[in-house]
Short mmCIF file of C-alpha atoms in Angstrom, two decimals:
data_model
loop_
_atom_site.label_atom_id
_atom_site.label_comp_id
_atom_site.label_asym_id
_atom_site.label_seq_id
_atom_site.Cartn_x
_atom_site.Cartn_y
_atom_site.Cartn_z
CA MET E 15 90.31 124.54 90.81
CA THR E 16 90.56 121.79 93.66
CA THR E 17 93.61 120.78 94.63
CA GLU E 18 94.19 117.30 95.01
CA LYS E 19 95.50 115.95 98.50
CA VAL E 20 96.68 111.95 97.48
CA CYS E 21 96.69 109.64 100.48
CA ILE E 22 98.67 105.93 100.40
CA ILE E 23 97.03 103.36 102.30
CA GLY E 24 99.71 100.54 102.12
CA SER E 25 103.79 100.90 102.51
CA GLY E 26 104.83 97.56 101.53
CA ASN E 27 107.22 97.37 98.43
CA TRP E 28 105.07 97.95 96.21
CA GLY E 29 103.10 100.92 97.52
CA SER E 30 106.97 102.14 98.58
CA ALA E 31 107.87 102.16 94.94
CA ILE E 32 104.57 103.74 94.06
CA ALA E 33 105.59 106.58 96.66
CA LYS E 34 108.35 107.18 94.47
CA ILE E 35 106.45 107.87 91.90
CA ILE E 36 104.03 110.03 93.29
CA GLY E 37 105.78 112.14 95.34
CA ARG E 38 107.62 113.37 92.04
CA ASN E 39 104.68 113.50 90.07
CA VAL E 40 102.76 115.79 92.27
CA SER E 41 105.35 118.31 92.37
CA LYS E 42 104.86 118.63 88.84
CA HIS E 43 101.10 118.61 88.25
CA ALA E 44 99.26 121.50 89.68
CA GLU E 45 96.42 120.23 90.39
CA PHE E 46 98.15 117.64 93.29
CA SER E 47 99.22 119.76 96.83
CA THR E 48 102.61 118.88 96.77
CA GLU E 49 102.46 116.91 100.55
CA VAL E 50 101.36 113.15 100.02
CA ASN E 51 101.01 110.91 103.53
CA MET E 52 101.22 107.51 103.22
CA TRP E 53 100.37 105.54 106.06
CA VAL E 54 102.33 102.65 107.07
CA TYR E 55 101.78 99.94 109.77
CA GLU E 56 103.94 101.00 112.65
CA GLU E 57 106.60 98.32 113.10
CA GLN E 58 110.38 97.92 115.15
CA VAL E 59 112.96 98.02 112.82
CA ASN E 60 116.72 97.87 114.60
CA GLY E 61 115.11 99.17 117.78
CA ARG E 62 113.63 102.39 115.51
CA ARG E 63 109.58 102.85 114.64
CA LEU E 64 109.23 102.09 110.72
CA THR E 65 107.31 105.84 110.02
CA GLU E 66 110.97 107.51 112.24
CA ILE E 67 112.98 106.06 109.71
CA ILE E 68 111.30 106.58 106.47
CA ASN E 69 110.28 109.80 107.69
CA THR E 70 113.95 110.85 108.76
CA ASP E 71 116.08 108.58 106.01
CA HIS E 72 113.54 108.81 103.48
CA ILE E 73 114.08 104.82 103.42
CA ASN E 74 111.42 101.98 103.07
CA VAL E 75 114.45 100.04 105.15
CA LYS E 76 111.91 96.99 105.95
CA TYR E 77 110.10 96.63 101.98
CA LEU E 78 111.87 98.43 99.89
CA PRO E 79 115.87 99.00 101.36
CA GLY E 80 118.05 101.68 99.49
CA ILE E 81 115.32 102.71 97.60
CA LYS E 82 115.44 107.33 98.30
CA LEU E 83 111.78 108.22 98.65
CA PRO E 84 110.78 111.51 97.96
CA GLU E 85 111.02 114.05 101.26
CA ASN E 86 107.26 114.98 100.48
CA VAL E 87 105.84 111.58 101.27
CA ILE E 88 105.25 111.66 104.63
CA ALA E 89 104.50 107.78 106.67
CA VAL E 90 101.86 108.37 109.16
CA PRO E 91 100.65 105.45 111.77
CA ASP E 92 97.56 105.94 111.98
CA VAL E 93 95.36 105.59 108.70
CA LYS E 94 92.63 108.10 109.85
CA ALA E 95 95.08 110.73 110.27
CA ALA E 96 96.96 109.81 107.06
CA ALA E 97 93.32 110.11 104.95
CA ALA E 98 92.55 113.36 106.88
CA ASN E 99 90.88 115.79 104.34
CA ALA E 100 92.30 113.67 101.20
CA THR E 101 90.62 113.96 98.20
CA THR E 102 92.50 111.22 96.66
CA LEU E 103 93.21 107.54 98.04
CA VAL E 104 95.74 105.21 96.45
CA PHE E 105 95.25 101.74 98.12
CA VAL E 106 97.98 99.38 97.83
CA LEU E 107 97.56 96.93 100.35
CA PRO E 108 97.19 92.98 100.52
CA HIS E 109 93.01 92.63 99.66
CA GLN E 110 93.06 90.84 102.72
CA PHE E 111 93.18 94.18 105.12
CA ILE E 112 90.69 95.85 102.98
CA GLY E 113 87.75 95.44 105.01
CA SER E 114 88.96 96.52 108.30
CA ILE E 115 90.74 99.45 106.70
CA CYS E 116 87.57 100.90 104.78
CA LYS E 117 85.75 100.59 108.78
CA GLN E 118 88.11 102.43 110.03
CA LEU E 119 88.05 105.34 106.63
CA LYS E 120 84.27 105.27 106.75
CA GLY E 121 82.57 108.68 107.19
CA THR E 122 85.67 110.45 107.70
CA LEU E 123 85.93 111.73 104.30
CA PRO E 124 85.49 114.70 102.31
CA PRO E 125 82.24 114.66 99.36
CA ASN E 126 84.50 115.08 96.76
CA CYS E 127 87.13 112.19 97.76
CA LYS E 128 88.02 108.78 95.07
CA ALA E 129 90.33 106.23 94.88
CA ILE E 130 92.15 104.18 92.80
CA SER E 131 92.91 100.57 93.92
CA LEU E 132 96.23 99.15 93.18
CA ILE E 133 95.51 96.06 94.82
CA LYS E 134 95.84 92.66 93.30
CA GLY E 135 92.94 90.45 94.58
CA VAL E 136 89.65 90.14 94.51
CA SER E 137 87.16 88.21 97.59
CA VAL E 138 85.63 85.12 95.81
CA ASN E 139 83.22 82.61 97.58
CA ALA E 140 80.92 80.21 97.12
CA ASP E 141 78.07 83.08 97.15
CA GLY E 142 79.61 85.34 94.47
CA ILE E 143 82.72 87.69 93.41
CA SER E 144 83.06 90.89 95.11
CA MET E 145 85.35 93.30 93.62
CA ILE E 146 88.04 95.11 95.61
CA SER E 147 87.28 97.74 94.35
CA ASP E 148 83.15 97.73 94.34
CA LEU E 149 83.97 96.69 97.87
CA ILE E 150 85.88 100.25 98.98
CA SER E 151 82.97 102.26 96.38
CA SER E 152 80.51 100.35 98.37
CA GLU E 153 82.08 100.87 102.14
CA LEU E 154 83.02 104.05 101.42
CA ASP E 155 80.58 105.81 99.01
CA ILE E 156 83.86 107.13 96.74
CA GLU E 157 84.38 106.00 93.08
CA VAL E 158 87.04 104.16 92.59
CA SER E 159 89.66 103.09 89.49
CA THR E 160 91.82 100.29 89.11
CA LEU E 161 95.55 99.63 88.26
CA SER E 162 97.35 96.62 87.46
CA GLY E 163 100.11 95.62 85.26
CA ALA E 164 103.88 94.46 84.22
CA ASN E 165 105.15 95.86 87.26
CA ILE E 166 107.46 94.32 89.73
CA SER E 167 108.13 96.53 92.31
CA SER E 168 111.95 96.22 92.84
CA GLU E 169 112.39 96.65 88.70
CA VAL E 170 109.76 99.59 89.17
CA ALA E 171 111.66 100.98 91.94
CA GLU E 172 114.99 100.58 90.08
CA GLU E 173 113.24 103.14 87.44
CA ASN E 174 113.35 100.13 84.76
CA PHE E 175 111.11 101.12 81.58
CA CYS E 176 107.51 99.11 81.97
CA GLU E 177 103.99 99.72 81.22
CA THR E 178 100.63 99.71 83.17
CA THR E 179 96.92 100.30 82.71
CA ILE E 180 94.21 102.12 84.61
CA GLY E 181 90.86 100.68 84.39
CA TYR E 182 88.18 103.81 84.37
CA ARG E 183 84.31 104.58 85.18
CA ILE E 184 84.17 108.54 84.89
CA PRO E 185 87.37 109.66 82.59
CA GLU E 186 87.87 112.46 84.41
CA HIS E 187 88.59 110.20 86.91
CA GLY E 188 91.52 108.43 84.28
CA HIS E 189 93.28 111.85 83.08
CA LEU E 190 94.03 112.59 86.88
CA PHE E 191 95.14 109.45 87.54
CA LYS E 192 97.34 109.02 84.45
CA LYS E 193 98.98 112.69 85.74
CA LEU E 194 99.73 110.49 88.82
CA PHE E 195 100.91 107.78 87.98
CA HIS E 196 103.06 108.31 84.64
CA THR E 197 106.22 108.98 84.40
CA GLU E 198 108.86 108.29 81.11
CA TYR E 199 110.09 104.86 82.87
CA PHE E 200 106.27 104.47 84.11
CA HIS E 201 104.02 104.76 80.91
CA VAL E 202 99.83 104.37 82.25
CA ASN E 203 98.03 103.44 79.49
CA ILE E 204 93.81 103.76 80.56
CA VAL E 205 90.96 102.35 79.40
CA PRO E 206 87.41 102.25 80.11
CA ASP E 207 87.04 98.35 82.35
CA VAL E 208 87.52 98.79 86.07
CA HIS E 209 86.61 94.92 86.70
CA GLY E 210 88.66 93.93 83.89
CA VAL E 211 91.68 95.65 85.02
CA GLU E 212 90.82 94.11 88.69
CA MET E 213 90.75 90.38 87.52
CA CYS E 214 93.51 90.34 85.63
CA GLY E 215 95.46 91.37 88.10
CA ALA E 216 93.95 88.83 90.34
CA LEU E 217 93.49 85.53 88.87
CA LYS E 218 97.48 85.68 87.14
CA ASN E 219 98.38 84.85 90.81
CA VAL E 220 96.67 81.89 90.42
CA VAL E 221 98.51 80.39 86.88
CA ALA E 222 102.12 81.93 88.71
CA ILE E 223 101.47 79.29 91.17
CA ALA E 224 101.67 76.69 88.54
CA ALA E 225 104.27 78.14 86.55
CA GLY E 226 106.45 78.27 90.02
CA ILE E 227 105.18 74.26 90.08
CA VAL E 228 106.48 73.87 86.54
CA ASP E 229 109.62 75.54 87.23
CA GLY E 230 110.24 73.31 90.79
CA LEU E 231 109.59 70.26 88.58
CA LYS E 232 112.58 71.31 85.38
CA LEU E 233 109.61 71.09 83.16
CA GLY E 234 111.07 73.70 80.66
CA ASN E 235 110.21 76.65 78.74
CA ASN E 236 107.54 74.92 76.58
CA SER E 237 105.71 73.56 79.69
CA LYS E 238 105.62 77.00 81.07
CA ALA E 239 104.86 78.33 77.93
CA ALA E 240 101.34 75.80 77.71
CA ILE E 241 101.03 77.01 81.70
CA ILE E 242 101.55 80.61 80.84
CA ARG E 243 98.32 80.24 77.62
CA ILE E 244 96.29 78.30 79.74
CA GLY E 245 96.25 80.01 82.38
CA LEU E 246 95.19 83.37 80.11
CA MET E 247 92.42 81.70 78.15
CA GLU E 248 90.95 80.42 81.90
CA MET E 249 91.67 83.88 83.25
CA LYS E 250 89.86 85.50 80.45
CA LYS E 251 87.32 82.73 80.60
CA PHE E 252 86.59 83.01 83.98
CA SER E 253 86.14 87.05 83.65
CA GLU E 254 83.58 87.19 80.82
CA SER E 255 82.06 84.46 82.17
CA PHE E 256 81.17 85.90 85.28
CA LEU E 257 81.23 89.60 85.24
CA GLU E 258 79.49 92.39 82.91
CA GLY E 259 81.09 94.47 80.65
CA VAL E 260 84.58 92.85 80.80
CA ALA E 261 86.33 93.74 77.23
CA VAL E 262 88.28 91.16 75.52
CA GLU E 263 90.56 94.16 74.86
CA THR E 264 91.69 93.90 78.90
CA PHE E 265 93.34 90.74 78.14
CA PHE E 266 96.15 92.57 76.20
CA GLU E 267 96.95 95.22 77.69
CA SER E 268 99.51 95.12 80.39
CA CYS E 269 97.53 94.22 83.23
CA GLY E 270 96.73 91.16 81.01
CA VAL E 271 99.36 88.94 78.82
CA ALA E 272 102.08 90.80 79.97
CA ASP E 273 101.63 91.12 83.65
CA LEU E 274 101.32 87.10 83.56
CA THR E 275 104.21 86.93 81.80
CA THR E 276 106.41 88.66 83.87
CA THR E 277 104.76 86.95 86.97
CA CYS E 278 105.19 84.00 85.72
CA TYR E 279 108.88 84.16 85.63
CA GLY E 280 109.73 87.08 88.05
CA GLY E 281 107.82 87.37 90.59
CA ARG E 282 106.37 86.22 94.32
CA ASN E 283 104.45 83.82 93.79
CA ARG E 284 106.30 81.85 91.10
CA LYS E 285 109.30 81.43 94.03
CA VAL E 286 107.45 80.40 96.03
CA ALA E 287 105.96 77.80 94.49
CA GLU E 288 109.29 76.60 92.84
CA ALA E 289 110.42 76.37 96.39
CA PHE E 290 107.42 74.30 97.35
CA VAL E 291 108.35 71.88 95.24
CA THR E 292 112.04 71.55 96.01
CA THR E 293 111.89 72.13 99.62
CA GLY E 294 109.18 70.01 100.25
CA LYS E 295 108.13 73.16 102.72
CA PRO E 296 104.49 73.76 103.08
CA PHE E 297 103.01 77.45 101.12
CA ASP E 298 102.71 79.27 104.47
CA VAL E 299 105.76 78.25 106.05
CA LEU E 300 107.66 79.63 103.02
CA GLU E 301 105.41 82.34 102.80
CA LYS E 302 107.09 83.51 106.28
CA GLU E 303 110.54 82.54 105.32
CA MET E 304 110.59 84.09 101.73
CA LEU E 305 108.55 86.69 101.87
CA ASN E 306 110.06 89.28 104.73
CA GLY E 307 106.19 90.10 105.81
CA GLN E 308 104.67 90.55 102.33
CA LYS E 309 101.62 88.07 101.55
CA LEU E 310 101.12 84.73 99.13
CA GLN E 311 98.01 86.27 96.92
CA GLY E 312 98.30 83.05 94.37
CA THR E 313 97.48 80.17 97.19
CA ILE E 314 94.39 82.40 99.07
CA THR E 315 92.89 82.89 95.31
CA ALA E 316 93.07 79.79 94.31
CA LYS E 317 90.98 78.79 97.11
CA GLU E 318 88.36 81.46 96.79
CA VAL E 319 87.68 80.41 92.89
CA ASN E 320 87.50 76.74 93.93
CA GLU E 321 85.03 77.60 96.31
CA PHE E 322 83.07 79.75 93.64
CA LEU E 323 83.30 76.91 91.08
CA SER E 324 82.60 73.96 92.75
CA ALA E 325 79.63 75.25 94.18
CA ARG E 326 78.49 75.42 90.53
CA GLY E 327 79.48 72.53 89.28
CA LEU E 328 81.75 74.15 87.18
CA ALA E 329 85.39 73.33 88.20
CA ASP E 330 86.08 70.95 85.89
CA ASP E 331 85.84 73.54 83.50
CA PHE E 332 88.75 75.46 84.56
CA PRO E 333 91.48 72.01 84.65
CA LEU E 334 94.41 74.62 85.45
CA PHE E 335 93.11 76.35 88.09
CA THR E 336 91.56 73.54 89.64
CA ARG E 337 95.26 71.73 89.89
CA VAL E 338 96.83 74.82 91.41
CA TYR E 339 94.33 74.50 94.48
CA GLN E 340 94.44 70.74 94.66
CA VAL E 341 98.13 70.88 94.72
CA CYS E 342 97.66 73.87 97.37
CA TYR E 343 95.30 72.39 99.48
CA GLU E 344 94.52 68.12 98.47
CA ASN E 345 97.78 67.24 98.75
CA LEU E 346 97.33 66.66 94.95
CA PRO E 347 101.58 65.50 93.81
CA ALA E 348 102.73 68.16 92.21
CA LYS E 349 103.82 66.42 89.00
CA TYR E 350 100.22 66.49 88.07
CA ILE E 351 99.98 69.89 87.84
CA THR E 352 100.12 69.23 83.85
CA HIS E 353 97.61 66.55 84.16
CA ASP E 354 93.93 66.82 82.01
CA ILE E 355 94.39 71.03 82.06
CA GLU E 356 93.47 71.26 78.14
CA PHE E 357 91.61 74.27 77.98
CA VAL E 358 88.20 73.83 77.78
CA LYS E 359 86.16 75.80 75.68
CA THR E 360 82.66 76.21 76.18
CA PRO E 361 79.48 77.79 73.94
CA GLY E 362 79.81 81.72 74.31
CA ALA E 363 82.98 81.45 76.48
CA ALA E 364 84.95 83.04 73.28
CA ARG E 365 84.29 86.49 71.54
CA PRO E 366 85.76 88.23 68.49
CA VAL E 367 88.51 90.34 68.64
CA THR E 368 87.95 94.27 67.58
CA ASN E 369 90.30 97.09 66.66
CA THR E 370 92.05 97.36 70.03
CA ALA E 371 93.44 100.85 69.51
CA ALA E 372 89.50 101.89 68.09
CA TYR E 373 88.14 100.15 71.15
CA PHE E 374 90.87 101.73 73.80
CA PRO E 375 91.60 105.24 72.11
CA ARG E 376 95.06 106.31 73.68
CA LEU E 377 93.95 108.79 75.95
#
């Protein structure tokens, strides 16, 4: 049996929470090498290098303070060195940086390397949709699975029970990644839908911006529930309309309705959007003030999705996505976030729901 050598690409709060899980799990399963490299963007924190702090104190004091990481997780400041001889890559960093990272890794990986993307974002522009998993796969010539779910980093790090979803193309990869991530408190379900899992993780951030605006306006729980429902329908409609092979059932997994719900109540996009209403400060200023170096994905994705839809004359068919874009980028007053956002049904947009348990057997 080939021993899998795991490398984590990224070390923010989500990357560090996942490193805690992976560091423990590789020691439990014979398939994995017990040492895990984690690429860390080098920073100075209180006069010390962040990699030194992680490797000495085993805490990421900047992005996940107070949480001990396993001692077999090794912080490495050079991404090529971190990924040397790795057969399993775990990508967990803001999607804006994936292109430059792939350029550095191109041509350096072993032929049996595979990857999983935990990145909640897609690259969308007027020309089309580029899935992060496809970008990694094409740049590095490896097979890429995806992971997404109702997984607020701090709660995962504190070992509060939650679920997540892994989308795979090759069943053996699905089983392997389940062993890498599944714990008593972090339950993994695997499904044969890479793009569906990934698209849910990206689009829910746009809906969370709307939910935060509703909170800032103090419109109450009824309004927020309506935003979540309409947002889920637009997520489903967008994914089914523009991507091949996306399954209806995926939207009822943790990556779909559960992740959307938790993000609209507890995520960073919701928090910053609420502050946008209550303080009057622009999103870029609030990002710097509130996120401690983390990136706000919802506004970027809203802009990219609007460019894609506008180029096809379809912006009016996705009124919630469009209102979020207009508030963020066109100075539409926040009070209009709920204006004319009834879900627009189009021919062929809805498909009958089949038996979920039969379609996605628990593996």
